[in-house]
C-alpha cells in the first residue's frame, strides 16, 4: 500500500485528468488498498469543470469500486461517504446512478448500514438539496433512497423525532408517486420505532406530552402536504384522487396516528400497548439481497394451480355481430325564425342561377374606365373648405324598435 500511495503521489493531477477514465478504472492502482488513491486521482478538481467529464468521472469511480462485488474496497464507510459527496457534483444529475449504488452497498454490507443512516440524515438535512430536488427533481432519486435507508434500518441508530420531520418535507407532493410513497413509508417506520423507544419512559409526564405533541405535529404535516387541511372524516374522499401507492400508505399512516392519539388521550400509569406494538408490523423479516437466479431455485408448490381461472371466464367478443348503423336523422324543418327571411336559403338547389354575359360585361367595364379618366382631367382642385354636413336622421323614442320581443 505504501508503494502504491507513493506511486500515486508522483502522478501529475493534470495527467491523471487527461487519462481516459475507462483506463483509469482499469489501472494497476485499483486494488483493495489502492481504490481510495485512484478515486482521489480522478476526483473533481477545479480544472474539471466540464459536466461531461464529471459524469464520466462519477461512472469511473463507481465502476472501479463496485466491480467484482466490491472486491477493491477495504473501507466501506469511506465508499458510502464518497457516494454522498458525489451528490453535490455541480451541473450533473447522477442521482439515479448514485441511489442504486448507495442502496446496493447498504443492503449487501450489514456493517455499513449504521453509517449509511448517518449519511442519509446528512443528505435529508440539507435544506438546499431538498428544496432543489422537490422543485426541479434534481437528485430526487438519491433523496428517496436516503429516506428508504433511514426508514428501513432506523433500529440500528438511536431514534429521534426530528427524523420524522426530515421525511415529510414541504415539497414532498411535487416528487414522483414512487418517491412520495417511499417517504411516507419511511416516516411511518421511523415514527413507530420512536414511539416504541419512548414507551419505556412512560412514567414521566414529559414523555406523554412529547408523544402527544409529535403525533399532532405529524398529523398536521400529512394534512398540509397531501390532504389540504381537510377534516378527519373526509380523509377517504381527499385521498381518492391520489395514486394507489401513495393513498394506501397515507391512509395507513393517518389511521396509525389516529389510533395513537385516541390511546394517549389520557395519561396512564403505563404506555398503551399500541405504542410498543406498532413497529412489529415492519420488522417481521429482514431485507436481504436476492440473486437474479434465485427465483429459479424456489420449488413450485404441489397444490399450486395456475390454470384454473379465479373468476368467471371473460366472454369472447370476436364473433359478435355488430348492429346495423342507425339511419341518418331526417332533415329538420325550416326554423320559425327564418320563415319570413327572404335571404335564408335552406337548400343549395334553391339558389337562383343568373346567366352572365362576359362580352357585354367587358365592354361596359372599358367604357366606364374611359369616362372615369375624362372626369379626372376636368376635375378642379379641391377647395380647402370642409365638406357639407351629411344629414342625420335621429329617431325619436316613438320610432325606436321594440327589442323586448
Tab-separated table of N, CA, C and O in Angstrom, residues 274-343:
chain	number	residue	atom	x	y	z
A	274	UNK	N	-50.553	-0.183	22.126
A	274	UNK	CA	-50.414	0.173	20.712
A	274	UNK	C	-49.105	0.909	20.452
A	274	UNK	O	-48.531	0.824	19.353
A	275	UNK	N	-48.583	1.615	21.450
A	275	UNK	CA	-47.355	2.382	21.254
A	275	UNK	C	-46.137	1.484	21.099
A	275	UNK	O	-45.186	1.841	20.380
A	276	UNK	N	-46.128	0.346	21.756
A	276	UNK	CA	-44.965	-0.539	21.704
A	276	UNK	C	-45.115	-1.669	20.695
A	276	UNK	O	-44.138	-2.380	20.425
A	277	UNK	N	-46.287	-1.857	20.133
A	277	UNK	CA	-46.519	-2.995	19.245
A	277	UNK	C	-46.629	-2.602	17.773
A	277	UNK	O	-46.599	-3.477	16.910
A	278	UNK	N	-46.772	-1.344	17.485
A	278	UNK	CA	-46.981	-0.943	16.093
A	278	UNK	C	-45.768	-1.239	15.219
A	278	UNK	O	-45.911	-1.633	14.057
A	279	UNK	N	-44.566	-1.041	15.755
A	279	UNK	CA	-43.376	-1.197	14.922
A	279	UNK	C	-43.143	-2.653	14.523
A	279	UNK	O	-42.409	-2.917	13.561
A	280	UNK	N	-43.758	-3.595	15.207
A	280	UNK	CA	-43.596	-5.004	14.818
A	280	UNK	C	-44.226	-5.292	13.459
A	280	UNK	O	-43.942	-6.336	12.866
A	281	UNK	N	-45.054	-4.398	12.953
A	281	UNK	CA	-45.615	-4.571	11.610
A	281	UNK	C	-44.551	-4.508	10.531
A	281	UNK	O	-44.741	-5.037	9.429
A	282	UNK	N	-43.415	-3.875	10.832
A	282	UNK	CA	-42.394	-3.643	9.809
A	282	UNK	C	-41.090	-4.388	10.097
A	282	UNK	O	-40.120	-4.199	9.365
A	283	UNK	N	-41.054	-5.197	11.126
A	283	UNK	CA	-39.801	-5.879	11.490
A	283	UNK	C	-39.944	-7.395	11.460
A	283	UNK	O	-39.180	-8.095	12.116
A	284	UNK	N	-40.911	-7.913	10.730
A	284	UNK	CA	-41.109	-9.363	10.698
A	284	UNK	C	-39.972	-10.057	9.964
A	284	UNK	O	-39.524	-11.138	10.363
A	285	UNK	N	-39.510	-9.443	8.870
A	285	UNK	CA	-38.459	-10.057	8.070
A	285	UNK	C	-37.372	-9.026	7.784
A	285	UNK	O	-37.650	-7.833	7.668
A	286	UNK	N	-36.162	-9.521	7.651
A	286	UNK	CA	-35.032	-8.667	7.313
A	286	UNK	C	-34.851	-8.632	5.803
A	286	UNK	O	-34.941	-9.672	5.126
A	287	UNK	N	-34.594	-7.452	5.286
A	287	UNK	CA	-34.372	-7.294	3.856
A	287	UNK	C	-32.961	-7.754	3.511
A	287	UNK	O	-31.982	-7.257	4.055
A	288	UNK	N	-32.866	-8.724	2.620
A	288	UNK	CA	-31.575	-9.260	2.194
A	288	UNK	C	-31.493	-9.244	0.673
A	288	UNK	O	-32.525	-9.312	-0.016
A	289	UNK	N	-30.292	-9.154	0.128
A	289	UNK	CA	-30.161	-9.171	-1.333
A	289	UNK	C	-30.528	-10.538	-1.891
A	289	UNK	O	-30.295	-11.571	-1.272
A	290	UNK	N	-31.113	-10.529	-3.075
A	290	UNK	CA	-31.568	-11.745	-3.744
A	290	UNK	C	-30.893	-11.815	-5.097
A	290	UNK	O	-30.869	-10.832	-5.850
A	291	UNK	N	-30.344	-12.978	-5.419
A	291	UNK	CA	-29.690	-13.178	-6.702
A	291	UNK	C	-30.720	-13.196	-7.823
A	291	UNK	O	-31.894	-13.539	-7.616
A	292	UNK	N	-30.269	-12.817	-9.004
A	292	UNK	CA	-31.178	-12.810	-10.147
A	292	UNK	C	-31.646	-14.213	-10.497
A	292	UNK	O	-32.742	-14.394	-11.054
A	293	UNK	N	-30.841	-15.245	-10.187
A	293	UNK	CA	-31.212	-16.631	-10.485
A	293	UNK	C	-31.890	-17.322	-9.309
A	293	UNK	O	-32.150	-18.536	-9.374
A	294	UNK	N	-32.185	-16.568	-8.236
A	294	UNK	CA	-32.772	-17.200	-7.051
A	294	UNK	C	-34.194	-17.669	-7.298
A	294	UNK	O	-34.637	-18.666	-6.711
A	295	UNK	N	-34.935	-16.985	-8.147
A	295	UNK	CA	-36.326	-17.362	-8.381
A	295	UNK	C	-36.427	-18.755	-8.995
A	295	UNK	O	-37.355	-19.514	-8.703
A	296	UNK	N	-35.460	-19.104	-9.851
A	296	UNK	CA	-35.497	-20.426	-10.457
A	296	UNK	C	-35.227	-21.550	-9.484
A	296	UNK	O	-35.552	-22.715	-9.766
A	297	UNK	N	-34.638	-21.251	-8.332
A	297	UNK	CA	-34.344	-22.279	-7.332
A	297	UNK	C	-35.480	-22.483	-6.340
A	297	UNK	O	-35.400	-23.378	-5.487
A	298	UNK	N	-36.509	-21.672	-6.415
A	298	UNK	CA	-37.638	-21.806	-5.496
A	298	UNK	C	-38.539	-22.934	-5.999
A	298	UNK	O	-39.023	-22.883	-7.134
A	299	UNK	N	-38.775	-23.957	-5.195
A	299	UNK	CA	-39.634	-25.070	-5.653
A	299	UNK	C	-41.086	-24.619	-5.787
A	299	UNK	O	-41.598	-23.840	-4.984
A	300	UNK	N	-41.738	-25.143	-6.798
A	300	UNK	CA	-43.146	-24.827	-7.040
A	300	UNK	C	-44.000	-25.695	-6.132
A	300	UNK	O	-43.835	-26.932	-6.107
A	301	UNK	N	-44.915	-25.151	-5.368
A	301	UNK	CA	-45.779	-25.985	-4.512
A	301	UNK	C	-46.598	-26.967	-5.341
A	301	UNK	O	-47.006	-26.682	-6.459
A	302	UNK	N	-46.841	-28.141	-4.739
A	302	UNK	CA	-47.558	-29.180	-5.479
A	302	UNK	C	-49.018	-28.800	-5.732
A	302	UNK	O	-49.588	-29.167	-6.757
A	303	UNK	N	-49.637	-28.116	-4.806
A	303	UNK	CA	-51.050	-27.792	-4.959
A	303	UNK	C	-51.281	-26.459	-5.671
A	303	UNK	O	-52.407	-25.941	-5.666
A	304	UNK	N	-50.245	-25.899	-6.267
A	304	UNK	CA	-50.393	-24.634	-6.970
A	304	UNK	C	-51.023	-24.873	-8.336
A	304	UNK	O	-50.521	-25.666	-9.133
A	305	UNK	N	-52.126	-24.219	-8.596
A	305	UNK	CA	-52.848	-24.360	-9.860
A	305	UNK	C	-52.947	-22.984	-10.496
A	305	UNK	O	-53.677	-22.123	-10.009
A	306	UNK	N	-52.198	-22.811	-11.572
A	306	UNK	CA	-52.207	-21.538	-12.274
A	306	UNK	C	-53.084	-21.564	-13.523
A	306	UNK	O	-53.153	-20.566	-14.235
A	307	UNK	N	-53.731	-22.706	-13.789
A	307	UNK	CA	-54.556	-22.823	-14.994
A	307	UNK	C	-56.029	-22.545	-14.736
A	307	UNK	O	-56.761	-22.144	-15.646
A	308	UNK	N	-56.477	-22.745	-13.518
A	308	UNK	CA	-57.889	-22.509	-13.206
A	308	UNK	C	-58.134	-21.009	-13.037
A	308	UNK	O	-57.451	-20.357	-12.248
A	309	UNK	N	-59.099	-20.473	-13.778
A	309	UNK	CA	-59.362	-19.026	-13.630
A	309	UNK	C	-59.921	-18.704	-12.260
A	309	UNK	O	-60.617	-19.522	-11.625
A	310	UNK	N	-59.607	-17.521	-11.788
A	310	UNK	CA	-60.044	-17.104	-10.459
A	310	UNK	C	-61.525	-16.736	-10.439
A	310	UNK	O	-62.193	-16.883	-9.426
A	311	UNK	N	-62.062	-16.239	-11.526
A	311	UNK	CA	-63.457	-15.830	-11.588
A	311	UNK	C	-64.129	-16.391	-12.819
A	311	UNK	O	-63.672	-17.359	-13.441
A	312	UNK	N	-65.265	-15.813	-13.168
A	312	UNK	CA	-65.992	-16.246	-14.358
A	312	UNK	C	-65.176	-15.936	-15.602
A	312	UNK	O	-64.487	-14.903	-15.673
A	313	UNK	N	-65.226	-16.833	-16.593
A	313	UNK	CA	-64.457	-16.570	-17.822
A	313	UNK	C	-64.966	-15.331	-18.547
A	313	UNK	O	-66.157	-15.006	-18.517
A	314	UNK	N	-64.060	-14.659	-19.166
A	314	UNK	CA	-64.397	-13.452	-19.921
A	314	UNK	C	-65.041	-13.866	-21.238
A	314	UNK	O	-64.507	-14.719	-21.957
A	315	UNK	N	-66.219	-13.350	-21.568
A	315	UNK	CA	-66.882	-13.756	-22.813
A	315	UNK	C	-66.076	-13.339	-24.038
A	315	UNK	O	-65.411	-12.297	-24.048
A	316	UNK	N	-66.154	-14.211	-25.061
A	316	UNK	CA	-65.443	-13.951	-26.306
A	316	UNK	C	-66.273	-13.012	-27.168
A	316	UNK	O	-67.444	-13.302	-27.475
A	317	UNK	N	-65.695	-11.917	-27.550
A	317	UNK	CA	-66.414	-10.911	-28.346
A	317	UNK	C	-65.906	-10.824	-29.775
A	317	UNK	O	-66.276	-9.898	-30.496
A	318	UNK	N	-65.087	-11.795	-30.187
A	318	UNK	CA	-64.526	-11.702	-31.553
A	318	UNK	C	-65.579	-11.972	-32.622
A	318	UNK	O	-65.540	-11.383	-33.702
A	319	UNK	N	-66.558	-12.893	-32.333
A	319	UNK	CA	-67.579	-13.250	-33.334
A	319	UNK	C	-68.882	-12.509	-33.116
A	319	UNK	O	-69.934	-12.911	-33.636
A	320	UNK	N	-68.877	-11.512	-32.323
A	320	UNK	CA	-70.114	-10.769	-32.060
A	320	UNK	C	-70.539	-10.017	-33.319
A	320	UNK	O	-69.718	-9.376	-33.984
A	321	UNK	N	-71.844	-10.112	-33.644
A	321	UNK	CA	-72.400	-9.419	-34.808
A	321	UNK	C	-72.691	-7.984	-34.421
A	321	UNK	O	-73.437	-7.728	-33.460
A	322	UNK	N	-72.112	-7.096	-35.167
A	322	UNK	CA	-72.332	-5.692	-34.878
A	322	UNK	C	-73.713	-5.265	-35.335
A	322	UNK	O	-74.187	-5.686	-36.401
A	323	UNK	N	-74.418	-4.442	-34.599
A	323	UNK	CA	-75.752	-3.984	-35.032
A	323	UNK	C	-75.629	-3.066	-36.230
A	323	UNK	O	-74.608	-2.425	-36.453
A	324	UNK	N	-76.686	-3.054	-37.074
A	324	UNK	CA	-76.631	-2.172	-38.258
A	324	UNK	C	-76.559	-0.716	-37.833
A	324	UNK	O	-77.059	-0.334	-36.768
A	325	UNK	N	-75.929	0.076	-38.643
A	325	UNK	CA	-75.838	1.500	-38.281
A	325	UNK	C	-77.204	2.151	-38.277
A	325	UNK	O	-78.087	1.815	-39.067
A	326	UNK	N	-77.401	3.042	-37.388
A	326	UNK	CA	-78.680	3.749	-37.282
A	326	UNK	C	-78.856	4.685	-38.473
A	326	UNK	O	-77.890	5.246	-38.986
A	327	UNK	N	-80.091	4.827	-38.960
A	327	UNK	CA	-80.317	5.718	-40.123
A	327	UNK	C	-80.025	7.165	-39.778
A	327	UNK	O	-80.096	7.582	-38.618
A	328	UNK	N	-79.712	7.898	-40.832
A	328	UNK	CA	-79.419	9.315	-40.630
A	328	UNK	C	-80.688	10.053	-40.223
A	328	UNK	O	-81.793	9.726	-40.679
A	329	UNK	N	-80.571	11.010	-39.385
A	329	UNK	CA	-81.775	11.759	-38.970
A	329	UNK	C	-82.359	12.538	-40.136
A	329	UNK	O	-81.659	12.990	-41.038
A	330	UNK	N	-83.675	12.650	-40.095
A	330	UNK	CA	-84.378	13.394	-41.149
A	330	UNK	C	-84.042	14.873	-41.046
A	330	UNK	O	-83.753	15.382	-39.957
A	331	UNK	N	-84.044	15.555	-42.200
A	331	UNK	CA	-83.744	16.997	-42.149
A	331	UNK	C	-84.763	17.745	-41.315
A	331	UNK	O	-85.967	17.489	-41.381
A	332	UNK	N	-84.265	18.629	-40.518
A	332	UNK	CA	-85.148	19.392	-39.650
A	332	UNK	C	-85.958	20.400	-40.453
A	332	UNK	O	-85.480	20.940	-41.465
A	333	UNK	N	-87.172	20.664	-40.046
A	333	UNK	CA	-87.994	21.650	-40.784
A	333	UNK	C	-87.410	23.046	-40.655
A	333	UNK	O	-86.574	23.322	-39.796
A	334	UNK	N	-87.871	23.901	-41.536
A	334	UNK	CA	-87.399	25.278	-41.547
A	334	UNK	C	-87.728	25.946	-40.227
A	334	UNK	O	-88.852	25.868	-39.731
A	335	UNK	N	-86.708	26.517	-39.651
A	335	UNK	CA	-86.919	27.159	-38.356
A	335	UNK	C	-87.915	28.298	-38.489
A	335	UNK	O	-87.986	28.987	-39.511
A	336	UNK	N	-88.702	28.479	-37.432
A	336	UNK	CA	-89.710	29.536	-37.465
A	336	UNK	C	-89.084	30.911	-37.532
A	336	UNK	O	-89.650	31.849	-38.101
A	337	UNK	N	-87.846	31.037	-37.019
A	337	UNK	CA	-87.204	32.352	-37.026
A	337	UNK	C	-86.773	32.774	-38.423
A	337	UNK	O	-86.562	33.950	-38.673
A	338	UNK	N	-86.630	31.801	-39.357
A	338	UNK	CA	-86.220	32.122	-40.724
A	338	UNK	C	-87.371	32.020	-41.725
A	338	UNK	O	-87.145	32.066	-42.935
A	339	UNK	N	-88.555	31.824	-41.211
A	339	UNK	CA	-89.676	31.623	-42.128
A	339	UNK	C	-89.913	32.839	-43.011
A	339	UNK	O	-90.259	32.707	-44.191
A	340	UNK	N	-89.763	34.027	-42.485
A	340	UNK	CA	-90.030	35.261	-43.229
A	340	UNK	C	-88.758	35.960	-43.691
A	340	UNK	O	-88.813	37.151	-44.036
A	341	UNK	N	-87.634	35.265	-43.665
A	341	UNK	CA	-86.373	35.854	-44.085
A	341	UNK	C	-86.173	35.611	-45.574
A	341	UNK	O	-85.998	34.460	-46.009
A	342	UNK	N	-86.197	36.656	-46.399
A	342	UNK	CA	-86.079	36.439	-47.851
A	342	UNK	C	-84.680	36.000	-48.275
A	342	UNK	O	-84.511	35.497	-49.380
A	343	UNK	N	-83.673	36.209	-47.423
A	343	UNK	CA	-82.306	35.852	-47.787
A	343	UNK	C	-81.886	34.475	-47.255
A	343	UNK	O	-80.747	34.058	-47.445
